[in-house]
Steps between C-alpha positions, in 0.01 A plus 500: 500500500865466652699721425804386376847529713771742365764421336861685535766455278831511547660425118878580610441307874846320584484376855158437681561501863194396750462412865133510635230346641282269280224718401716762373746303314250338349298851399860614344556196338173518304534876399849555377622430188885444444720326243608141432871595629361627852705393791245370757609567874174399693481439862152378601378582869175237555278601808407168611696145491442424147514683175163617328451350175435847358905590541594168400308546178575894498916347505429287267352705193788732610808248420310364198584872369850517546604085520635476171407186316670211559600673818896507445633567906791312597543682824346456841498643834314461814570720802278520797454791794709513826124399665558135349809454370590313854145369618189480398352822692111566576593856455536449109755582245564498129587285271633615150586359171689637184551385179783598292559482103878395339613412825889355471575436869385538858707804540259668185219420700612679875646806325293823599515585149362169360204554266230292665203475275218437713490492875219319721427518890273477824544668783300420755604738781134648489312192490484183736652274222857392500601455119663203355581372140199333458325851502777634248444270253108549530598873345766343257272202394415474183679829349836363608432105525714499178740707617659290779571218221818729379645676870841358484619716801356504810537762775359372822548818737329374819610238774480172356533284817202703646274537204586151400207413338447894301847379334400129414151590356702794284763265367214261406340688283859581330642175357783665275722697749869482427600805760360500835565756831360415838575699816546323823383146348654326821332719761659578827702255648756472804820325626320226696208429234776417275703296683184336620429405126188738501477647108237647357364348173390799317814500272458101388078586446601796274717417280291238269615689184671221235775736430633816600760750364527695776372468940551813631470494893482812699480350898502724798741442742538570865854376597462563862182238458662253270866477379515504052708247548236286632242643285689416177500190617090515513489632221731230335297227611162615371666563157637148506168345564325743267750365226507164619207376643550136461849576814176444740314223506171665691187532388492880588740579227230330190421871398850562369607441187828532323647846414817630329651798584748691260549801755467588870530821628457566874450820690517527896335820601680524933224729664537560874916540498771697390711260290827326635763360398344189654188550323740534177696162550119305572417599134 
């Protein structure tokens, strides 16, 4: 007869913090015993391209624990590694998502000191898989299904324009988000693709929310590349489509719909220069 596996308890457990391979996370996951109020930090490391359904259930008993019922997160963030964050890259990267509980503004949910409540992730730096957000909601599915019915704020801490489609599948599966932050929605752009009438659509194909309080753009800038002035007006133009869609009469503009915006905050992030008093008068 099997014996059966250990169990270790850990009654006054706060903050769980785990990044391993499969096997392993899954052996820990099964033999500790925590409280409800846990803080999950778990980083998942899969050795081949996809997860094994062993973690993926393993995760899953795990959040049941601690998910309270009805889940009650309002807060969202998704960052990605320096591996990705630009490119797709064969060499792998991770992908991480964190949930956050009375969240009252993007700011609450960037602090250092924010009290995320459960934390999800794949790196797959050891592996040959590149992850995505199709294999992050695998480990949030069904545990959390419920959960993405309240996130009202949105943190989306990769590059939009190159992980275009990572940021539309996330903000489908979110239909109530009132405060939104993408970084470098636009992509990178110069002098004579602007004037040429070259913009990138990633802006107009993300912002399909009905309504939202607050757009919070962080874009990187490289003035000696492209002028802000001439960015702005990039910028500018997606919005107006994105709000507007109806201003173009093409059929490549169908997938927008209608938004209003109460707020717009933009951040330009110059990398590459010392700032000037040029640079200053462009903004």
């Amino acid at each position: 007869m099997r014996q059966n596996q250990a169990v270790y308890s850990l009654p006054k457990l706060r903050s769980l913090r785990i990044r391993e391979v499969e096997s392993i996370i899954v052996k820990l996951l099964r033999e500790l015993q925590y409280p409800p109020k846990t803080r999950l930090d778990i980083m998942i490391c899969p050795l081949g391209r996809m997860l094994t359904e062993s973690s993926v259930q393993a995760v899953a008993t795990a959040l049941r624990h601690v998910v309270p019922e009805p889940p009650i997160f309002t807060g969202m963030a998704v960052s990605a590694s320096s591996k990705i964050s630009g490119a797709r890259n064969p060499e792998g990267g991770s992908l991480r998502s964190t949930f956050f509980q009375e969240t009252t503004s993007l700011t609450s949910c960037r602090a250092e000191d924010a009290q995320a409540a459960i934390s999800l992730g794949i790196d797959s730096s050891l592996g040959s898989g590149i992850p995505d957000v199709t294999d992050l909601f695998a480990l949030l599915s069904p545990s959390l299904d419920g959960a993405c019915q309240h996130i009202t704020y949105l943190d989306l801490d990769f590059s939009a324009a190159q992980l275009l489609d990572d940021a539309r599948l996330i903000l489908g599966r979110l239909p109530h988000i009132r405060q939104l932050r993408l970084v470098d929605p636009i992509g990178t752009l110069n002098d004579s693709q602007i004037e040429g009438g070259t913009v990138l659509q990633s802006l107009m194909q993300l912002l399909h929310v009905p309504s939202l309080d607050l757009l919070w753009i962080m874009q990187d800038v490289k003035p000696d590349v492209c002028k802000l002035d001439r960015l702005c007006e990039a910028l500018a133009m997606q919005l107006h489509i994105a709000l507007n869609p109806d201003s173009l009469d093409m059929d490549i503009f169908d997938y927008c719909r209608p938004s209003t915006l109460v707020q717009l905050r933009l951040d330009f992030i110059l990398s590459g220069v010392n700032l000037t008093e040029n640079h200053a008068e462009n903004v």
